[in-house]
Tab-separated table of C-alpha atoms and ligand atoms in Angstrom:
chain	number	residue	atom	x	y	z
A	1	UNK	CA	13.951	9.924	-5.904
A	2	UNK	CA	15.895	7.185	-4.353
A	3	UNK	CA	17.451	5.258	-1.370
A	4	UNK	CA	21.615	5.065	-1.211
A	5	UNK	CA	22.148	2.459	-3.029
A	6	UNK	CA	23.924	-0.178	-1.014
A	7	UNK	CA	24.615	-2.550	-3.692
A	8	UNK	CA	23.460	-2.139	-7.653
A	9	UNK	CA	21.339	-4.638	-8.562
A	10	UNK	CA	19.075	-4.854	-11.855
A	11	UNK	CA	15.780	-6.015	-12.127
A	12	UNK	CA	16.597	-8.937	-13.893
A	13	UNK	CA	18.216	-9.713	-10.119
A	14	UNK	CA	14.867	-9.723	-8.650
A	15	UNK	CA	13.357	-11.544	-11.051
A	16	UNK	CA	12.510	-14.929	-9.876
A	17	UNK	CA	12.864	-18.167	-11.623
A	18	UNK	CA	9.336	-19.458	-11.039
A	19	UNK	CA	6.774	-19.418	-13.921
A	20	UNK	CA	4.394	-16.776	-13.533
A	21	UNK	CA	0.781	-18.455	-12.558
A	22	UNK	CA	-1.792	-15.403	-12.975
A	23	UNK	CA	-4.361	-15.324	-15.779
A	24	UNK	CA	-3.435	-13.472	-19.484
A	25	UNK	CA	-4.535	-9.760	-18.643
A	26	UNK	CA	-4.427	-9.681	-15.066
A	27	UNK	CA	-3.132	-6.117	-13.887
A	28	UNK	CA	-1.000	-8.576	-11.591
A	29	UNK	CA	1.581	-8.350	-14.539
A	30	UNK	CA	2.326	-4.831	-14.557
A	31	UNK	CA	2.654	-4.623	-10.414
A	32	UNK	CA	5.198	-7.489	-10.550
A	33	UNK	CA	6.999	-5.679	-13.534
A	34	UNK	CA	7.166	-2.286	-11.875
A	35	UNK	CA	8.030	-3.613	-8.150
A	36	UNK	CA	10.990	-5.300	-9.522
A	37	UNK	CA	12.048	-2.479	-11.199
A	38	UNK	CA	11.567	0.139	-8.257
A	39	UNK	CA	13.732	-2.602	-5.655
A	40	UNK	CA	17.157	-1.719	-7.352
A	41	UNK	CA	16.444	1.772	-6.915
A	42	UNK	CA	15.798	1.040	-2.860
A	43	UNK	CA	19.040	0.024	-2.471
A	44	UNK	CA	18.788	-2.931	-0.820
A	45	UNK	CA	20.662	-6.588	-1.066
A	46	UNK	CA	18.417	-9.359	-2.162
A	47	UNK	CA	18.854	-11.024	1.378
A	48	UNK	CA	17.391	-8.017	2.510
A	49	UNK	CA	14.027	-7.796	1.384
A	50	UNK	CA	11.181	-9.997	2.497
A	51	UNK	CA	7.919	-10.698	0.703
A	52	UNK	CA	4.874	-11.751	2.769
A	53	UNK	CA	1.763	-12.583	1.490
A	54	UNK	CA	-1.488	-14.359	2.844
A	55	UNK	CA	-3.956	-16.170	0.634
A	56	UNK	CA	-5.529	-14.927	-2.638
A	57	UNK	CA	-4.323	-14.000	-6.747
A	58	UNK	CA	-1.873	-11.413	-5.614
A	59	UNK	CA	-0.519	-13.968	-2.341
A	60	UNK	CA	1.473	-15.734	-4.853
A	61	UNK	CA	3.923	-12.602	-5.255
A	62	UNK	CA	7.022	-14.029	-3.055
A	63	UNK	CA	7.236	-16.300	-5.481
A	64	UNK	CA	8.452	-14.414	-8.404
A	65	UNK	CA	10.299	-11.794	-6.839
A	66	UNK	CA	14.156	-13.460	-6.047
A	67	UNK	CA	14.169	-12.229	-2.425
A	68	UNK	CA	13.267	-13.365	0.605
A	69	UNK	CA	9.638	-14.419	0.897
A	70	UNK	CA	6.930	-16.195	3.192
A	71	UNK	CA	2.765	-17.375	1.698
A	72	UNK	CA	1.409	-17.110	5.074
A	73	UNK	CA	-2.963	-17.252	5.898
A	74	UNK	CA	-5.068	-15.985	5.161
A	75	UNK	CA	-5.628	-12.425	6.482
A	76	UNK	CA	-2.452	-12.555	8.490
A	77	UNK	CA	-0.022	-11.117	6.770
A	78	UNK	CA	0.691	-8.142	8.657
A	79	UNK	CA	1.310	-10.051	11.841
A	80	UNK	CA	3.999	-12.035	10.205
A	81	UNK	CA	5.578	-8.699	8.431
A	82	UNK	CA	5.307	-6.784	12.513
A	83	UNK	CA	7.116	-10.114	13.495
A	84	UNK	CA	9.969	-9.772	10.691
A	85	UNK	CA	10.435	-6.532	10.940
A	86	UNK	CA	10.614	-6.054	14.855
A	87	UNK	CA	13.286	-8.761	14.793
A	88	UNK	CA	15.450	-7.474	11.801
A	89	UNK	CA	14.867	-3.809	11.496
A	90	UNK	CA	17.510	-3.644	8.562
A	91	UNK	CA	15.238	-5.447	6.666
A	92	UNK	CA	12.880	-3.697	3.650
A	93	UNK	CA	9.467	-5.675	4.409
A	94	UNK	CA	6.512	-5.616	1.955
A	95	UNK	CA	3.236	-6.961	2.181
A	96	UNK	CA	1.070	-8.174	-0.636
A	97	UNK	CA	-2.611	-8.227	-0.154
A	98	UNK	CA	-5.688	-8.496	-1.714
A	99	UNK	CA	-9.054	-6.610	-0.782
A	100	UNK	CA	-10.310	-9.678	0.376
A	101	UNK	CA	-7.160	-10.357	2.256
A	102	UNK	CA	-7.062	-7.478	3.897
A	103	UNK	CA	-10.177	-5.348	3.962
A	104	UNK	CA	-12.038	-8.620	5.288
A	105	UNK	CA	-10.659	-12.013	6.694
A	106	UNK	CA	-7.419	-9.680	7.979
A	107	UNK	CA	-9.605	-6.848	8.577
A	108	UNK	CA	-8.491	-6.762	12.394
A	109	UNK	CA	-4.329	-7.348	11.385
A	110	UNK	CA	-4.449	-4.512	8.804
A	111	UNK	CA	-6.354	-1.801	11.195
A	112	UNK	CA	-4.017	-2.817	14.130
A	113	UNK	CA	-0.805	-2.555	11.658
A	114	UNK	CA	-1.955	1.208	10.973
A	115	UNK	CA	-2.514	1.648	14.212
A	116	UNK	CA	1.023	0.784	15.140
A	117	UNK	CA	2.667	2.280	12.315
A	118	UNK	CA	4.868	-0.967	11.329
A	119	UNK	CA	7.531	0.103	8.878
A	120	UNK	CA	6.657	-2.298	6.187
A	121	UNK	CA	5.031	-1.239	2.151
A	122	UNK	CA	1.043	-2.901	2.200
A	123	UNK	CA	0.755	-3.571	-1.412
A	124	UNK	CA	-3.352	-3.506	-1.720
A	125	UNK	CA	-4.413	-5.121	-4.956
A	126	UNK	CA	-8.152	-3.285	-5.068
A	127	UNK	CA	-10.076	-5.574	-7.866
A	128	UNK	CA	-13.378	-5.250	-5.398
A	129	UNK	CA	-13.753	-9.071	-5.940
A	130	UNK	CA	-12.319	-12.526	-4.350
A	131	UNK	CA	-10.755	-13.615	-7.498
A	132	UNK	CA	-8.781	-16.863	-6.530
A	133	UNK	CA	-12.235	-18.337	-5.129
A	134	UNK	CA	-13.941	-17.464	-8.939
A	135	UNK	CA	-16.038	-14.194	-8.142
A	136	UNK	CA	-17.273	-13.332	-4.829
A	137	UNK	CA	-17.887	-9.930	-3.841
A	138	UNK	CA	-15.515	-8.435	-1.377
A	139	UNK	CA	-16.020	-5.434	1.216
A	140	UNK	CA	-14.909	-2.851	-1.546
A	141	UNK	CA	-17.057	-4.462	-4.162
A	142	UNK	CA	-19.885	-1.630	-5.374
A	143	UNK	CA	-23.071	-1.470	-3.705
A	144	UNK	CA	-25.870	-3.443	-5.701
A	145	UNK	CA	-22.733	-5.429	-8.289
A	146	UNK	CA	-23.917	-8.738	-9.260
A	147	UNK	CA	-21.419	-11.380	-8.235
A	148	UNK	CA	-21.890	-15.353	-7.766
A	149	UNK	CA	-22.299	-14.341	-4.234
A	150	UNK	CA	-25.185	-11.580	-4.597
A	151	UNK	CA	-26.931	-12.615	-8.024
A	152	UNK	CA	-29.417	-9.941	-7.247
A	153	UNK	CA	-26.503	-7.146	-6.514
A	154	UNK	CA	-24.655	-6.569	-3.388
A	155	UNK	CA	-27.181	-4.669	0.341
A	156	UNK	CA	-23.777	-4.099	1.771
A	157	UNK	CA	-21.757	-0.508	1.349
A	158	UNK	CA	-17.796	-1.008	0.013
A	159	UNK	CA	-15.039	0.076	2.378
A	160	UNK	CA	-12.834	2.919	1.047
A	161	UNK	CA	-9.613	1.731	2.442
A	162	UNK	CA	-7.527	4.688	2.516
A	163	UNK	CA	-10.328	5.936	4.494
A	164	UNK	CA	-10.520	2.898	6.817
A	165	UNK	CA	-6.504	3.179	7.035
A	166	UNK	CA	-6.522	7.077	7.743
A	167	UNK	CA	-8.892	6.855	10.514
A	168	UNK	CA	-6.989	3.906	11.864
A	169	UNK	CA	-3.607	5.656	11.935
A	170	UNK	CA	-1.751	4.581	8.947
A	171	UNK	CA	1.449	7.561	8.432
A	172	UNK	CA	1.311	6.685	4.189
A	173	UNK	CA	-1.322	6.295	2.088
A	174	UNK	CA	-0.877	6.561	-1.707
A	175	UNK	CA	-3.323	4.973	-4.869
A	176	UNK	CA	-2.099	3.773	-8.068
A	177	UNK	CA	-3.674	2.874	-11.681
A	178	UNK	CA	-2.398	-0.658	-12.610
A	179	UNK	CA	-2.106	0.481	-16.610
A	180	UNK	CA	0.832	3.120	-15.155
A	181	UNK	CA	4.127	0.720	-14.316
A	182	UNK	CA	5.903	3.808	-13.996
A	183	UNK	CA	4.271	6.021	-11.526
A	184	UNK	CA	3.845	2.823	-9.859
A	185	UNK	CA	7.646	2.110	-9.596
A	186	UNK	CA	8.360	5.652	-8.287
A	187	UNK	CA	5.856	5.476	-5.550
A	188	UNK	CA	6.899	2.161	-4.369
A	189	UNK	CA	10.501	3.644	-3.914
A	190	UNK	CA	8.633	7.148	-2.151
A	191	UNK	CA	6.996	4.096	-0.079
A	192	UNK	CA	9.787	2.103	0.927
A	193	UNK	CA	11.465	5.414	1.942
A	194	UNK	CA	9.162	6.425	4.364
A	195	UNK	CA	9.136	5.464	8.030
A	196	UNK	CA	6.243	4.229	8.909
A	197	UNK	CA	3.068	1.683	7.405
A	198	UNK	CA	3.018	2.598	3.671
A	199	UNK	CA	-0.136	1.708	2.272
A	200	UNK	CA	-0.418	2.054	-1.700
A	201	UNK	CA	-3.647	0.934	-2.814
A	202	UNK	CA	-3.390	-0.439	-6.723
A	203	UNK	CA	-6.788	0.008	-8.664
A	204	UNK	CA	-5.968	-3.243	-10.389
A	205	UNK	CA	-8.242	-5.357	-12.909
A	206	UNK	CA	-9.645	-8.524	-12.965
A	207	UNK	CA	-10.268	-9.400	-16.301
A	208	UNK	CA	-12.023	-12.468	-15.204
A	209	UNK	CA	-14.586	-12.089	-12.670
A	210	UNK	CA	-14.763	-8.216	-12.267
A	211	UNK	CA	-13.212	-6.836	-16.254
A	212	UNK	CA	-12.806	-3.340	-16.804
A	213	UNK	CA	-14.423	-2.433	-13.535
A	214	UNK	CA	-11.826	0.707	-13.052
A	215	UNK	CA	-11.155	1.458	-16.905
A	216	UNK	CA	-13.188	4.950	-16.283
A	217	UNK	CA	-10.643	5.692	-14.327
A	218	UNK	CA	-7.390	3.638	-15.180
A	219	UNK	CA	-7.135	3.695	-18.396
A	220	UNK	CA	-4.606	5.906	-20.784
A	221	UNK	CA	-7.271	7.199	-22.633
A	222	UNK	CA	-9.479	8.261	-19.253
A	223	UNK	CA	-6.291	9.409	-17.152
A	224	UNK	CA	-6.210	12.948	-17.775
A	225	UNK	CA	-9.933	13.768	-17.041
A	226	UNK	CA	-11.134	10.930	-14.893
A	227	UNK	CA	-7.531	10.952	-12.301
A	228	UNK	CA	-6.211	13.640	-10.280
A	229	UNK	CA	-2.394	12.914	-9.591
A	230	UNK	CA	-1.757	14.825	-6.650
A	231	UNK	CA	1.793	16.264	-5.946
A	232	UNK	CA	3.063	17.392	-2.343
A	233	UNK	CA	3.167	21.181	-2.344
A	234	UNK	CA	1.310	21.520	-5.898
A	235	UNK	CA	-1.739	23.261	-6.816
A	236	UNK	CA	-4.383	20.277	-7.255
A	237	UNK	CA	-5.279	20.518	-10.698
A	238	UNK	CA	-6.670	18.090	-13.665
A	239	UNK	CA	-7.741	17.855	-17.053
A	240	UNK	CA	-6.093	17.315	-20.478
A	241	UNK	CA	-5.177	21.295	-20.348
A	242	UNK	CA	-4.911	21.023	-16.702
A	243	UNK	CA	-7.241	23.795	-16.737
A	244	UNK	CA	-9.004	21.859	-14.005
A	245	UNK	CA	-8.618	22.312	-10.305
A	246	UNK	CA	-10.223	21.626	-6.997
A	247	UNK	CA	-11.520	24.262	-4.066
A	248	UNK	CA	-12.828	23.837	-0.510
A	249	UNK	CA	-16.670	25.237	-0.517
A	250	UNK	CA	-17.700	25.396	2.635
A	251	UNK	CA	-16.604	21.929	4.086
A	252	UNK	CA	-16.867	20.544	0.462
A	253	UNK	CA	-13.996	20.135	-2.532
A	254	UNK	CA	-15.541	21.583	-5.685
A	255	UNK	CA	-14.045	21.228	-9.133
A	256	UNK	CA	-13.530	24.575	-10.697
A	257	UNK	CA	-12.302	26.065	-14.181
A	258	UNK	CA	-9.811	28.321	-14.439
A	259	UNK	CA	-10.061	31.218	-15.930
A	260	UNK	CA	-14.347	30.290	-15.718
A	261	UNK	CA	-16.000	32.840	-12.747
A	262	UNK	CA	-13.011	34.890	-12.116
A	263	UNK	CA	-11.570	31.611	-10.693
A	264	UNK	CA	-7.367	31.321	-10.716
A	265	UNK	CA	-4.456	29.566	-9.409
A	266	UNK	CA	-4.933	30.850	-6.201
A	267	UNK	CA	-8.451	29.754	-5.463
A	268	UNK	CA	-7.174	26.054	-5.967
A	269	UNK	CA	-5.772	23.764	-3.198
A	270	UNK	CA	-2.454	22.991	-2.724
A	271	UNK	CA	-1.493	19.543	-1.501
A	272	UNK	CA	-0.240	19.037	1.928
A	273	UNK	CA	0.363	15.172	2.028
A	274	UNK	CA	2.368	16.117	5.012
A	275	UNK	CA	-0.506	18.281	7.435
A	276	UNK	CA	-0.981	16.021	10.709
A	277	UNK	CA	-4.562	17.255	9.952
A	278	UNK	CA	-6.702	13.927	7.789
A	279	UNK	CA	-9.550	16.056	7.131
A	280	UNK	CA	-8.793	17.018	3.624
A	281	UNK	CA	-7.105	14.064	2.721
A	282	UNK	CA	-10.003	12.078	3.746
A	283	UNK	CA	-12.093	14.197	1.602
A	284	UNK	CA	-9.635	13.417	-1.267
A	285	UNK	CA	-9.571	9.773	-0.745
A	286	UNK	CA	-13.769	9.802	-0.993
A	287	UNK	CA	-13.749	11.776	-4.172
A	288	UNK	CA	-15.235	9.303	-6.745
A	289	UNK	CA	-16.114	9.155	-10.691
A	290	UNK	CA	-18.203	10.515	-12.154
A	291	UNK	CA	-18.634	13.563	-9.525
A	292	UNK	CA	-15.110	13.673	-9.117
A	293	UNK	CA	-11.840	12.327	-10.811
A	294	UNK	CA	-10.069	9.957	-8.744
A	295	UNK	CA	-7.400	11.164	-6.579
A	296	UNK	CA	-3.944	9.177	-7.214
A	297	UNK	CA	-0.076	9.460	-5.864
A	298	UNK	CA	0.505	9.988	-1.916
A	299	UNK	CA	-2.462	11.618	-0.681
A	300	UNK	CA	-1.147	11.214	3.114
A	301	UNK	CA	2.806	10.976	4.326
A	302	UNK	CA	3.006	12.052	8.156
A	303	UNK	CA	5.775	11.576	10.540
A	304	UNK	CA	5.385	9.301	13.412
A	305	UNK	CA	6.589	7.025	15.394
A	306	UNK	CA	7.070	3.311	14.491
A	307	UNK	CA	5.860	0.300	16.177
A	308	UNK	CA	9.923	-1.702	15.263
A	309	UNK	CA	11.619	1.393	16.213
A	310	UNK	CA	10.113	2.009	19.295
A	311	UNK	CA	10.437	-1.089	20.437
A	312	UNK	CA	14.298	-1.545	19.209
A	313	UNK	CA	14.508	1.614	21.675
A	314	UNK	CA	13.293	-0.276	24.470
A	315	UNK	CA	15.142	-3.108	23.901
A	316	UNK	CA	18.410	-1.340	23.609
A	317	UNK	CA	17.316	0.913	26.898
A	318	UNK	CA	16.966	-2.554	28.597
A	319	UNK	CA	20.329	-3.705	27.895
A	320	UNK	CA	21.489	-1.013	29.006
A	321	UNK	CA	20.666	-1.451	32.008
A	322	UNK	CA	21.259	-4.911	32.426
A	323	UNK	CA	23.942	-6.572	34.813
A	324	UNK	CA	24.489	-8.805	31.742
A	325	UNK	CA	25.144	-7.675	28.462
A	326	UNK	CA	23.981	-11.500	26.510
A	327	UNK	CA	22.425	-14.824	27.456
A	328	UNK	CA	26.054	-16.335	27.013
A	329	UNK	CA	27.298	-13.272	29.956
A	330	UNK	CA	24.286	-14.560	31.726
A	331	UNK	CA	25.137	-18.143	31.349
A	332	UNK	CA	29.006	-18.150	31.991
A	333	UNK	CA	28.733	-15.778	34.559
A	334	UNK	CA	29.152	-18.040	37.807
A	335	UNK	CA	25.879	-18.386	39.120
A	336	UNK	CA	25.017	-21.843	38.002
A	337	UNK	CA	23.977	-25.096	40.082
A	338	UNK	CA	23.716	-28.573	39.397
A	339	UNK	CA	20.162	-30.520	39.987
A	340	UNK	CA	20.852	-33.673	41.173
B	401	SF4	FE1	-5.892	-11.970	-11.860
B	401	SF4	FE2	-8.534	-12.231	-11.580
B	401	SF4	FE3	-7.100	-14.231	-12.631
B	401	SF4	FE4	-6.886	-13.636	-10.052
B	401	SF4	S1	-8.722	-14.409	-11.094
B	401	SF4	S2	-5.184	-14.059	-11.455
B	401	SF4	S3	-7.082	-11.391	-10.065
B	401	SF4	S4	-7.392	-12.182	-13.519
């Protein structure tokens, strides 16, 4: 899927001249290589897209992409992205984030931009560390990890942020391996084409301070079993025969077998990324390895209202209604004085 292209572009044309400062390894790499890839196929003009960042490995993104692009603070990203947007509504705005960024020192900024459903793509680089500062654990670090921070393992519970983002509002929510540039590119484009806050949330590794700390789940080898790449309007199933699926027991998702217990296709969910209802899709986003394979793709798209569009309404109402139609009509309209 794609937008109308406006202009074609490659992704050599959104490939920045700036050398590329992240260390050998870092899943960094890949995200760069498959956003620039997925922009030509949004279909917007260069001058047209906006990079915001605020402070950590992943903040230094605006830099490489050859667009338009602003390192803000720390946390504060999605204030400056509501700001952009709201003022140029033509304009594709993405955020990129950390899970320190976002889940902690912008904790308030990135509830409040669910909340208000800005139309801008949250890139969330999940590597459940603070990697620029050299290996602090971060609010979606794993209870009782060993960092430099909590040398004898973390007291505090990790945030699952599609579940702080669901019960905050957020219209889009969709996760990601790093090791897949492809099925990242395509759901940035499904993400820039929705209307609304599109959070993707990339399960991306640090091979520094936090190595291999989703390979159960991310890598090639693990994909099949140990992710559950969820479709809208598809039958949830896994497994390297996709012989795997998941049911609702009770309140609860169990995995079943087909073909095991009488069960078939028809005892297994289909997806509904689109039901107004989060109670399944929270259920999905909690579903963790081992019990569980880890659900991936959009796990929540809902229609509603956005924060820009509401508010280009109002302005346009406003106008509307106006005696004058522009400051300058205002200005040059006869009622002016001199102040001695
Ligand atoms: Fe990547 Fe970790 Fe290095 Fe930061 S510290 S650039 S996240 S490998």
């Amino acid at each position: 899927m794609s937008g109308t292209p406006e202009v074609i572009l490659t992704k050599k044309d959104f490939t920045s001249d700036q050398t590329v400062r992240w260390c050998p390894g870092c899943g960094d790499y890949s995200v760069l290589k498959a956003v620039q890839s997925a922009l030509p196929r949004v279909g917007k003009k260069k001058e047209d897209v906006v990079f915001i960042s605020g402070i950590g490995c992943a903040a230094r993104f605006p830099y490489y992409i050859e667009s338009f692009g602003f390192h803000s603070i720390h946390g504060r990203a999605p204030a400056v992205a509501l700001g952009t947007k709201s003022a140029n509504p033509n304009l594709s705005v993405w955020v990129a984030s950390g899970d320190g960024d976002a889940m902690a020192i912008g904790g308030n900024h990135f509830i409040h931009a669910c909340r208000r459903n800005i139309d801008v793509n949250l890139l969330l680089f999940n590597n459940e560390i603070y990697g620029l500062t050299k290996g602090q654990y971060s609010p979606t670090s794993q209870l009782g990890i060993r960092t430099k921070s909590s040398p004898q393992g973390t007291i505090d519970s990790p945030f699952y942020p599609g579940e702080l983002a669901v019960g905050a509002g957020v219209s889009f929510f969709a996760r990601v391996p790093d090791k897949d540039s492809k099925y990242m590119e395509d759901l940035f484009v499904e993400a820039e084409l929705h209307r609304g806050l599109s959070l993707i949330e990339i399960l991306q590794n640090c091979p520094i301070f936090n190595d291999a700390i989703h390979d159960d789940v991310t890598l090639k080898e693990n994909a099949a079993n140990h992710q559950i790449r969820l479709v809208h309007g598809k039958p949830m199933l896994f497994g390297e025969k996709m012989d795997k699926g998941l049911r609702l027991n009770g309140f609860e998702l169990e995995i079943v077998t087909l073909g095991e217990n009488g069960v078939s296709l028809a005892d297994i969910l289909i997806h509904d990324a689109e039901n107004q209802n989060p109670a399944i899709h929270q259920m999905l986003i909690r579903m963790r390895f081992p019990q569980f394979p880890v659900a991936m793709g959009i796990i929540r798209r809902v229609k509603r209202d956005t924060y820009d569009g509401l508010m280009t309404a109002q302005i346009e109402s406003e106008v509307k209604k106006k005696k004058y139609a522009s400051l300058d009509d205002m200005f040059n309209s006869g009622d002016t004085w001199i102040i001695n």
